[in-house]
């Protein structure tokens, strides 16, 4: 409680000290581990923050440590770790569109297109107006050479977000793959 009170007062150094003191007597206190991890992450000490999140994970009542570890791993381009941690958050019931997008993106980065497609489909049930997800699953379909499905997803992405340059680019690439030279005038106007 002292650590949280000091955080609210803006005394972050005092909060860190109070949380560390709390953890000396009770290292399994997930809440204190999480709060200390958040303070350390905000201060830029990512390595120490990750240690705190890992310590909190076995005792946490929520997906928060998995979520934070997954986001850090994704930013660090450690896609296997991102999958492990974000997958843990999803297994605990989290259906946040950003988490699902990062989880699918990590699978894409590792060439696991089928798994990415499954996650994008789940994401679209949670957030059907997510233009980026429509575009990204279109990429999966294009890689499978399912060009009609890919074009439908890219066009839906453009409908939802007319400024989505990636979707326009993917429409052009897909049309070019289907019929070389057919791109001129085939991309819908914004």
JSON list of C-alpha atoms in Angstrom, two decimals:
[
{"chain": "A", "resi": 1, "resn": "UNK", "atom": "CA", "xyz": [0.00, 0.00, 0.00]},
{"chain": "A", "resi": 2, "resn": "UNK", "atom": "CA", "xyz": [2.86, 2.36, 0.77]},
{"chain": "A", "resi": 3, "resn": "UNK", "atom": "CA", "xyz": [4.31, 1.80, -2.71]},
{"chain": "A", "resi": 4, "resn": "UNK", "atom": "CA", "xyz": [0.98, 2.66, -4.35]},
{"chain": "A", "resi": 5, "resn": "UNK", "atom": "CA", "xyz": [0.53, 5.75, -2.18]},
{"chain": "A", "resi": 6, "resn": "UNK", "atom": "CA", "xyz": [3.97, 6.99, -3.20]},
{"chain": "A", "resi": 7, "resn": "UNK", "atom": "CA", "xyz": [3.17, 6.29, -6.87]},
{"chain": "A", "resi": 8, "resn": "UNK", "atom": "CA", "xyz": [0.00, 8.39, -6.59]},
{"chain": "A", "resi": 9, "resn": "UNK", "atom": "CA", "xyz": [2.02, 11.21, -5.01]},
{"chain": "A", "resi": 10, "resn": "UNK", "atom": "CA", "xyz": [4.48, 11.08, -7.92]},
{"chain": "A", "resi": 11, "resn": "UNK", "atom": "CA", "xyz": [7.27, 9.79, -5.69]},
{"chain": "A", "resi": 12, "resn": "UNK", "atom": "CA", "xyz": [8.41, 7.03, -8.05]},
{"chain": "A", "resi": 13, "resn": "UNK", "atom": "CA", "xyz": [11.77, 6.44, -6.37]},
{"chain": "A", "resi": 14, "resn": "UNK", "atom": "CA", "xyz": [9.96, 6.05, -3.04]},
{"chain": "A", "resi": 15, "resn": "UNK", "atom": "CA", "xyz": [7.43, 3.73, -4.64]},
{"chain": "A", "resi": 16, "resn": "UNK", "atom": "CA", "xyz": [10.19, 1.54, -6.06]},
{"chain": "A", "resi": 17, "resn": "UNK", "atom": "CA", "xyz": [11.87, 1.38, -2.64]},
{"chain": "A", "resi": 18, "resn": "UNK", "atom": "CA", "xyz": [8.58, 0.56, -0.87]},
{"chain": "A", "resi": 19, "resn": "UNK", "atom": "CA", "xyz": [7.70, -2.16, -3.39]},
{"chain": "A", "resi": 20, "resn": "UNK", "atom": "CA", "xyz": [11.18, -3.72, -3.16]},
{"chain": "A", "resi": 21, "resn": "UNK", "atom": "CA", "xyz": [10.88, -3.72, 0.64]},
{"chain": "A", "resi": 22, "resn": "UNK", "atom": "CA", "xyz": [7.46, -5.40, 0.38]},
{"chain": "A", "resi": 23, "resn": "UNK", "atom": "CA", "xyz": [8.92, -8.06, -1.91]},
{"chain": "A", "resi": 24, "resn": "UNK", "atom": "CA", "xyz": [11.76, -8.86, 0.49]},
{"chain": "A", "resi": 25, "resn": "UNK", "atom": "CA", "xyz": [9.17, -10.23, 2.90]},
{"chain": "A", "resi": 26, "resn": "UNK", "atom": "CA", "xyz": [6.84, -11.70, 0.27]},
{"chain": "A", "resi": 27, "resn": "UNK", "atom": "CA", "xyz": [8.44, -12.38, -3.13]},
{"chain": "A", "resi": 28, "resn": "UNK", "atom": "CA", "xyz": [5.28, -14.16, -4.33]},
{"chain": "A", "resi": 29, "resn": "UNK", "atom": "CA", "xyz": [3.18, -10.97, -4.09]},
{"chain": "A", "resi": 30, "resn": "UNK", "atom": "CA", "xyz": [2.04, -10.71, -7.73]},
{"chain": "A", "resi": 31, "resn": "UNK", "atom": "CA", "xyz": [0.58, -7.23, -7.33]},
{"chain": "A", "resi": 32, "resn": "UNK", "atom": "CA", "xyz": [3.79, -5.76, -5.94]},
{"chain": "A", "resi": 33, "resn": "UNK", "atom": "CA", "xyz": [5.82, -7.52, -8.65]},
{"chain": "A", "resi": 34, "resn": "UNK", "atom": "CA", "xyz": [3.53, -6.08, -11.33]},
{"chain": "A", "resi": 35, "resn": "UNK", "atom": "CA", "xyz": [3.56, -2.53, -9.95]},
{"chain": "A", "resi": 36, "resn": "UNK", "atom": "CA", "xyz": [7.33, -2.60, -9.62]},
{"chain": "A", "resi": 37, "resn": "UNK", "atom": "CA", "xyz": [7.63, -3.98, -13.15]},
{"chain": "A", "resi": 38, "resn": "UNK", "atom": "CA", "xyz": [5.44, -1.19, -14.52]},
{"chain": "A", "resi": 39, "resn": "UNK", "atom": "CA", "xyz": [7.50, 1.46, -12.74]},
{"chain": "A", "resi": 40, "resn": "UNK", "atom": "CA", "xyz": [10.73, -0.05, -14.05]},
{"chain": "A", "resi": 41, "resn": "UNK", "atom": "CA", "xyz": [9.35, -0.37, -17.58]},
{"chain": "A", "resi": 42, "resn": "UNK", "atom": "CA", "xyz": [8.21, 3.26, -17.55]},
{"chain": "A", "resi": 43, "resn": "UNK", "atom": "CA", "xyz": [11.68, 4.26, -16.36]},
{"chain": "A", "resi": 44, "resn": "UNK", "atom": "CA", "xyz": [13.20, 2.39, -19.32]},
{"chain": "A", "resi": 45, "resn": "UNK", "atom": "CA", "xyz": [14.67, -0.52, -17.34]},
{"chain": "A", "resi": 46, "resn": "UNK", "atom": "CA", "xyz": [13.09, -3.18, -19.55]},
{"chain": "A", "resi": 47, "resn": "UNK", "atom": "CA", "xyz": [15.30, -6.06, -18.41]},
{"chain": "A", "resi": 48, "resn": "UNK", "atom": "CA", "xyz": [14.38, -5.52, -14.73]},
{"chain": "A", "resi": 49, "resn": "UNK", "atom": "CA", "xyz": [10.72, -5.02, -15.64]},
{"chain": "A", "resi": 50, "resn": "UNK", "atom": "CA", "xyz": [10.68, -8.34, -17.48]},
{"chain": "A", "resi": 51, "resn": "UNK", "atom": "CA", "xyz": [12.14, -10.08, -14.41]},
{"chain": "A", "resi": 52, "resn": "UNK", "atom": "CA", "xyz": [9.31, -8.68, -12.29]},
{"chain": "A", "resi": 53, "resn": "UNK", "atom": "CA", "xyz": [6.62, -9.72, -14.78]},
{"chain": "A", "resi": 54, "resn": "UNK", "atom": "CA", "xyz": [8.06, -13.24, -14.97]},
{"chain": "A", "resi": 55, "resn": "UNK", "atom": "CA", "xyz": [8.05, -13.39, -11.15]},
{"chain": "A", "resi": 56, "resn": "UNK", "atom": "CA", "xyz": [4.42, -12.21, -11.04]},
{"chain": "A", "resi": 57, "resn": "UNK", "atom": "CA", "xyz": [3.09, -14.57, -13.73]},
{"chain": "A", "resi": 58, "resn": "UNK", "atom": "CA", "xyz": [2.67, -17.77, -11.66]},
{"chain": "A", "resi": 59, "resn": "UNK", "atom": "CA", "xyz": [0.73, -15.93, -8.95]},
{"chain": "A", "resi": 60, "resn": "UNK", "atom": "CA", "xyz": [-1.27, -13.40, -10.97]},
{"chain": "A", "resi": 61, "resn": "UNK", "atom": "CA", "xyz": [-5.07, -13.49, -11.13]},
{"chain": "A", "resi": 62, "resn": "UNK", "atom": "CA", "xyz": [-5.07, -11.86, -14.55]},
{"chain": "A", "resi": 63, "resn": "UNK", "atom": "CA", "xyz": [-3.36, -11.99, -17.91]},
{"chain": "A", "resi": 64, "resn": "UNK", "atom": "CA", "xyz": [-1.47, -8.73, -17.24]},
{"chain": "A", "resi": 65, "resn": "UNK", "atom": "CA", "xyz": [2.06, -10.14, -16.78]},
{"chain": "A", "resi": 66, "resn": "UNK", "atom": "CA", "xyz": [1.70, -12.26, -19.93]},
{"chain": "A", "resi": 67, "resn": "UNK", "atom": "CA", "xyz": [0.36, -9.28, -21.85]},
{"chain": "A", "resi": 68, "resn": "UNK", "atom": "CA", "xyz": [3.23, -7.01, -20.80]},
{"chain": "A", "resi": 69, "resn": "UNK", "atom": "CA", "xyz": [5.87, -9.66, -21.48]},
{"chain": "A", "resi": 70, "resn": "UNK", "atom": "CA", "xyz": [4.33, -10.38, -24.88]},
{"chain": "A", "resi": 71, "resn": "UNK", "atom": "CA", "xyz": [4.27, -6.72, -25.90]},
{"chain": "A", "resi": 72, "resn": "UNK", "atom": "CA", "xyz": [7.90, -6.26, -24.84]},
{"chain": "A", "resi": 73, "resn": "UNK", "atom": "CA", "xyz": [8.95, -9.39, -26.74]},
{"chain": "A", "resi": 74, "resn": "UNK", "atom": "CA", "xyz": [7.08, -8.22, -29.85]},
{"chain": "A", "resi": 75, "resn": "UNK", "atom": "CA", "xyz": [8.77, -4.78, -29.71]},
{"chain": "A", "resi": 76, "resn": "UNK", "atom": "CA", "xyz": [12.12, -6.54, -29.33]},
{"chain": "A", "resi": 77, "resn": "UNK", "atom": "CA", "xyz": [11.28, -8.74, -32.35]},
{"chain": "A", "resi": 78, "resn": "UNK", "atom": "CA", "xyz": [11.54, -11.87, -30.21]},
{"chain": "A", "resi": 79, "resn": "UNK", "atom": "CA", "xyz": [8.52, -13.39, -31.92]},
{"chain": "A", "resi": 80, "resn": "UNK", "atom": "CA", "xyz": [8.77, -16.83, -30.32]},
{"chain": "A", "resi": 81, "resn": "UNK", "atom": "CA", "xyz": [8.64, -15.25, -26.85]},
{"chain": "A", "resi": 82, "resn": "UNK", "atom": "CA", "xyz": [5.84, -12.93, -27.97]},
{"chain": "A", "resi": 83, "resn": "UNK", "atom": "CA", "xyz": [3.82, -15.97, -29.05]},
{"chain": "A", "resi": 84, "resn": "UNK", "atom": "CA", "xyz": [4.48, -17.72, -25.76]},
{"chain": "A", "resi": 85, "resn": "UNK", "atom": "CA", "xyz": [3.42, -14.77, -23.61]},
{"chain": "A", "resi": 86, "resn": "UNK", "atom": "CA", "xyz": [0.60, -13.35, -25.73]},
{"chain": "A", "resi": 87, "resn": "UNK", "atom": "CA", "xyz": [-0.71, -16.89, -26.19]},
{"chain": "A", "resi": 88, "resn": "UNK", "atom": "CA", "xyz": [-0.73, -17.19, -22.39]},
{"chain": "A", "resi": 89, "resn": "UNK", "atom": "CA", "xyz": [-2.85, -14.03, -22.16]},
{"chain": "A", "resi": 90, "resn": "UNK", "atom": "CA", "xyz": [-5.26, -15.37, -24.79]},
{"chain": "A", "resi": 91, "resn": "UNK", "atom": "CA", "xyz": [-5.46, -18.76, -23.05]},
{"chain": "A", "resi": 92, "resn": "UNK", "atom": "CA", "xyz": [-6.48, -16.86, -19.89]},
{"chain": "A", "resi": 93, "resn": "UNK", "atom": "CA", "xyz": [-9.40, -15.39, -21.83]},
{"chain": "A", "resi": 94, "resn": "UNK", "atom": "CA", "xyz": [-8.07, -12.06, -23.09]},
{"chain": "A", "resi": 95, "resn": "UNK", "atom": "CA", "xyz": [-9.64, -11.10, -26.43]},
{"chain": "A", "resi": 96, "resn": "UNK", "atom": "CA", "xyz": [-8.15, -7.64, -26.87]},
{"chain": "A", "resi": 97, "resn": "UNK", "atom": "CA", "xyz": [-7.85, -6.84, -30.61]},
{"chain": "A", "resi": 98, "resn": "UNK", "atom": "CA", "xyz": [-4.33, -5.41, -30.20]},
{"chain": "A", "resi": 99, "resn": "UNK", "atom": "CA", "xyz": [-3.13, -8.56, -28.45]},
{"chain": "A", "resi": 100, "resn": "UNK", "atom": "CA", "xyz": [-4.67, -10.79, -31.11]},
{"chain": "A", "resi": 101, "resn": "UNK", "atom": "CA", "xyz": [-3.11, -8.64, -33.84]},
{"chain": "A", "resi": 102, "resn": "UNK", "atom": "CA", "xyz": [0.33, -8.86, -32.23]},
{"chain": "A", "resi": 103, "resn": "UNK", "atom": "CA", "xyz": [-0.05, -12.61, -31.71]},
{"chain": "A", "resi": 104, "resn": "UNK", "atom": "CA", "xyz": [-1.05, -13.13, -35.35]},
{"chain": "A", "resi": 105, "resn": "UNK", "atom": "CA", "xyz": [1.73, -10.78, -36.49]},
{"chain": "A", "resi": 106, "resn": "UNK", "atom": "CA", "xyz": [4.32, -12.75, -34.51]},
{"chain": "A", "resi": 107, "resn": "UNK", "atom": "CA", "xyz": [3.15, -15.96, -36.20]},
{"chain": "A", "resi": 108, "resn": "UNK", "atom": "CA", "xyz": [3.40, -14.22, -39.59]},
{"chain": "A", "resi": 109, "resn": "UNK", "atom": "CA", "xyz": [6.96, -13.08, -38.82]},
{"chain": "A", "resi": 110, "resn": "UNK", "atom": "CA", "xyz": [7.89, -16.72, -38.12]},
{"chain": "A", "resi": 111, "resn": "UNK", "atom": "CA", "xyz": [6.20, -17.93, -41.32]},
{"chain": "A", "resi": 112, "resn": "UNK", "atom": "CA", "xyz": [3.31, -19.62, -39.52]},
{"chain": "A", "resi": 113, "resn": "UNK", "atom": "CA", "xyz": [0.68, -18.32, -41.90]},
{"chain": "A", "resi": 114, "resn": "UNK", "atom": "CA", "xyz": [-2.02, -20.89, -41.12]},
{"chain": "A", "resi": 115, "resn": "UNK", "atom": "CA", "xyz": [-1.94, -20.12, -37.42]},
{"chain": "A", "resi": 116, "resn": "UNK", "atom": "CA", "xyz": [-1.86, -16.39, -38.16]},
{"chain": "A", "resi": 117, "resn": "UNK", "atom": "CA", "xyz": [-4.95, -16.76, -40.35]},
{"chain": "A", "resi": 118, "resn": "UNK", "atom": "CA", "xyz": [-6.83, -18.55, -37.55]},
{"chain": "A", "resi": 119, "resn": "UNK", "atom": "CA", "xyz": [-5.97, -15.77, -35.11]},
{"chain": "A", "resi": 120, "resn": "UNK", "atom": "CA", "xyz": [-6.93, -13.05, -37.60]},
{"chain": "A", "resi": 121, "resn": "UNK", "atom": "CA", "xyz": [-10.31, -14.78, -38.01]},
{"chain": "A", "resi": 122, "resn": "UNK", "atom": "CA", "xyz": [-10.80, -14.69, -34.24]},
{"chain": "A", "resi": 123, "resn": "UNK", "atom": "CA", "xyz": [-9.76, -11.04, -34.24]},
{"chain": "A", "resi": 124, "resn": "UNK", "atom": "CA", "xyz": [-12.36, -10.25, -36.90]},
{"chain": "A", "resi": 125, "resn": "UNK", "atom": "CA", "xyz": [-15.08, -11.87, -34.79]},
{"chain": "A", "resi": 126, "resn": "UNK", "atom": "CA", "xyz": [-14.04, -9.59, -31.91]},
{"chain": "A", "resi": 127, "resn": "UNK", "atom": "CA", "xyz": [-13.55, -6.48, -34.06]},
{"chain": "A", "resi": 128, "resn": "UNK", "atom": "CA", "xyz": [-15.14, -6.89, -37.54]},
{"chain": "A", "resi": 129, "resn": "UNK", "atom": "CA", "xyz": [-14.30, -3.30, -38.51]},
{"chain": "A", "resi": 130, "resn": "UNK", "atom": "CA", "xyz": [-10.55, -3.74, -37.99]},
{"chain": "A", "resi": 131, "resn": "UNK", "atom": "CA", "xyz": [-9.16, -2.68, -41.37]},
{"chain": "A", "resi": 132, "resn": "UNK", "atom": "CA", "xyz": [-5.62, -3.75, -40.55]},
{"chain": "A", "resi": 133, "resn": "UNK", "atom": "CA", "xyz": [-6.81, -7.28, -39.71]},
{"chain": "A", "resi": 134, "resn": "UNK", "atom": "CA", "xyz": [-8.71, -7.53, -43.01]},
{"chain": "A", "resi": 135, "resn": "UNK", "atom": "CA", "xyz": [-5.57, -6.43, -44.82]},
{"chain": "A", "resi": 136, "resn": "UNK", "atom": "CA", "xyz": [-3.34, -8.82, -42.88]},
{"chain": "A", "resi": 137, "resn": "UNK", "atom": "CA", "xyz": [-5.53, -11.87, -43.43]},
{"chain": "A", "resi": 138, "resn": "UNK", "atom": "CA", "xyz": [-5.63, -10.86, -47.10]},
{"chain": "A", "resi": 139, "resn": "UNK", "atom": "CA", "xyz": [-1.85, -11.18, -47.11]},
{"chain": "A", "resi": 140, "resn": "UNK", "atom": "CA", "xyz": [-2.20, -14.72, -45.77]},
{"chain": "A", "resi": 141, "resn": "UNK", "atom": "CA", "xyz": [-4.69, -15.57, -48.51]},
{"chain": "A", "resi": 142, "resn": "UNK", "atom": "CA", "xyz": [-2.39, -14.08, -51.18]},
{"chain": "A", "resi": 143, "resn": "UNK", "atom": "CA", "xyz": [0.50, -16.21, -49.88]},
{"chain": "A", "resi": 144, "resn": "UNK", "atom": "CA", "xyz": [-1.78, -19.25, -50.27]},
{"chain": "A", "resi": 145, "resn": "UNK", "atom": "CA", "xyz": [-2.56, -18.08, -53.82]},
{"chain": "A", "resi": 146, "resn": "UNK", "atom": "CA", "xyz": [-6.23, -17.63, -52.85]},
{"chain": "A", "resi": 147, "resn": "UNK", "atom": "CA", "xyz": [-6.34, -14.40, -54.81]},
{"chain": "A", "resi": 148, "resn": "UNK", "atom": "CA", "xyz": [-10.12, -13.86, -54.88]},
{"chain": "A", "resi": 149, "resn": "UNK", "atom": "CA", "xyz": [-10.30, -14.15, -51.09]},
{"chain": "A", "resi": 150, "resn": "UNK", "atom": "CA", "xyz": [-7.24, -11.93, -50.73]},
{"chain": "A", "resi": 151, "resn": "UNK", "atom": "CA", "xyz": [-8.71, -9.23, -52.97]},
{"chain": "A", "resi": 152, "resn": "UNK", "atom": "CA", "xyz": [-12.00, -9.33, -51.06]},
{"chain": "A", "resi": 153, "resn": "UNK", "atom": "CA", "xyz": [-10.16, -8.76, -47.78]},
{"chain": "A", "resi": 154, "resn": "UNK", "atom": "CA", "xyz": [-7.98, -5.98, -49.21]},
{"chain": "A", "resi": 155, "resn": "UNK", "atom": "CA", "xyz": [-11.04, -4.25, -50.65]},
{"chain": "A", "resi": 156, "resn": "UNK", "atom": "CA", "xyz": [-12.84, -4.57, -47.30]},
{"chain": "A", "resi": 157, "resn": "UNK", "atom": "CA", "xyz": [-9.82, -2.98, -45.62]},
{"chain": "A", "resi": 158, "resn": "UNK", "atom": "CA", "xyz": [-10.06, -0.05, -48.06]},
{"chain": "A", "resi": 159, "resn": "UNK", "atom": "CA", "xyz": [-13.82, 0.30, -47.41]},
{"chain": "A", "resi": 160, "resn": "UNK", "atom": "CA", "xyz": [-13.16, 0.49, -43.68]},
{"chain": "A", "resi": 161, "resn": "UNK", "atom": "CA", "xyz": [-10.11, 2.74, -43.99]},
{"chain": "A", "resi": 162, "resn": "UNK", "atom": "CA", "xyz": [-9.83, 4.58, -47.30]},
{"chain": "A", "resi": 163, "resn": "UNK", "atom": "CA", "xyz": [-6.38, 5.86, -46.27]},
{"chain": "A", "resi": 164, "resn": "UNK", "atom": "CA", "xyz": [-4.99, 2.31, -45.87]},
{"chain": "A", "resi": 165, "resn": "UNK", "atom": "CA", "xyz": [-2.01, 2.51, -48.22]},
{"chain": "A", "resi": 166, "resn": "UNK", "atom": "CA", "xyz": [-0.96, -1.07, -47.46]},
{"chain": "A", "resi": 167, "resn": "UNK", "atom": "CA", "xyz": [-4.31, -2.41, -48.66]},
{"chain": "A", "resi": 168, "resn": "UNK", "atom": "CA", "xyz": [-4.09, -0.43, -51.93]},
{"chain": "A", "resi": 169, "resn": "UNK", "atom": "CA", "xyz": [-0.55, -1.73, -52.44]},
{"chain": "A", "resi": 170, "resn": "UNK", "atom": "CA", "xyz": [-1.69, -5.30, -51.76]},
{"chain": "A", "resi": 171, "resn": "UNK", "atom": "CA", "xyz": [-4.57, -4.98, -54.22]},
{"chain": "A", "resi": 172, "resn": "UNK", "atom": "CA", "xyz": [-2.09, -3.90, -56.89]},
{"chain": "A", "resi": 173, "resn": "UNK", "atom": "CA", "xyz": [0.34, -6.71, -56.09]},
{"chain": "A", "resi": 174, "resn": "UNK", "atom": "CA", "xyz": [-2.44, -9.30, -56.10]},
{"chain": "A", "resi": 175, "resn": "UNK", "atom": "CA", "xyz": [-3.91, -8.11, -59.39]},
{"chain": "A", "resi": 176, "resn": "UNK", "atom": "CA", "xyz": [-0.44, -8.12, -60.90]},
{"chain": "A", "resi": 177, "resn": "UNK", "atom": "CA", "xyz": [0.09, -11.70, -59.68]},
{"chain": "A", "resi": 178, "resn": "UNK", "atom": "CA", "xyz": [-3.25, -12.79, -61.19]},
{"chain": "A", "resi": 179, "resn": "UNK", "atom": "CA", "xyz": [-2.92, -10.94, -64.46]},
{"chain": "A", "resi": 180, "resn": "UNK", "atom": "CA", "xyz": [0.38, -9.20, -65.21]},
{"chain": "A", "resi": 181, "resn": "UNK", "atom": "CA", "xyz": [-0.26, -5.75, -66.66]},
{"chain": "A", "resi": 182, "resn": "UNK", "atom": "CA", "xyz": [-3.83, -5.57, -65.29]},
{"chain": "A", "resi": 183, "resn": "UNK", "atom": "CA", "xyz": [-3.08, -3.15, -62.49]},
{"chain": "A", "resi": 184, "resn": "UNK", "atom": "CA", "xyz": [-3.63, 0.13, -64.34]},
{"chain": "A", "resi": 185, "resn": "UNK", "atom": "CA", "xyz": [-7.00, 1.51, -63.28]},
{"chain": "A", "resi": 186, "resn": "UNK", "atom": "CA", "xyz": [-7.95, -1.59, -61.28]},
{"chain": "A", "resi": 187, "resn": "UNK", "atom": "CA", "xyz": [-7.37, -0.17, -57.81]},
{"chain": "A", "resi": 188, "resn": "UNK", "atom": "CA", "xyz": [-10.57, 1.37, -56.46]},
{"chain": "A", "resi": 189, "resn": "UNK", "atom": "CA", "xyz": [-10.55, 5.11, -55.89]},
{"chain": "A", "resi": 190, "resn": "UNK", "atom": "CA", "xyz": [-10.63, 6.34, -52.29]}
]
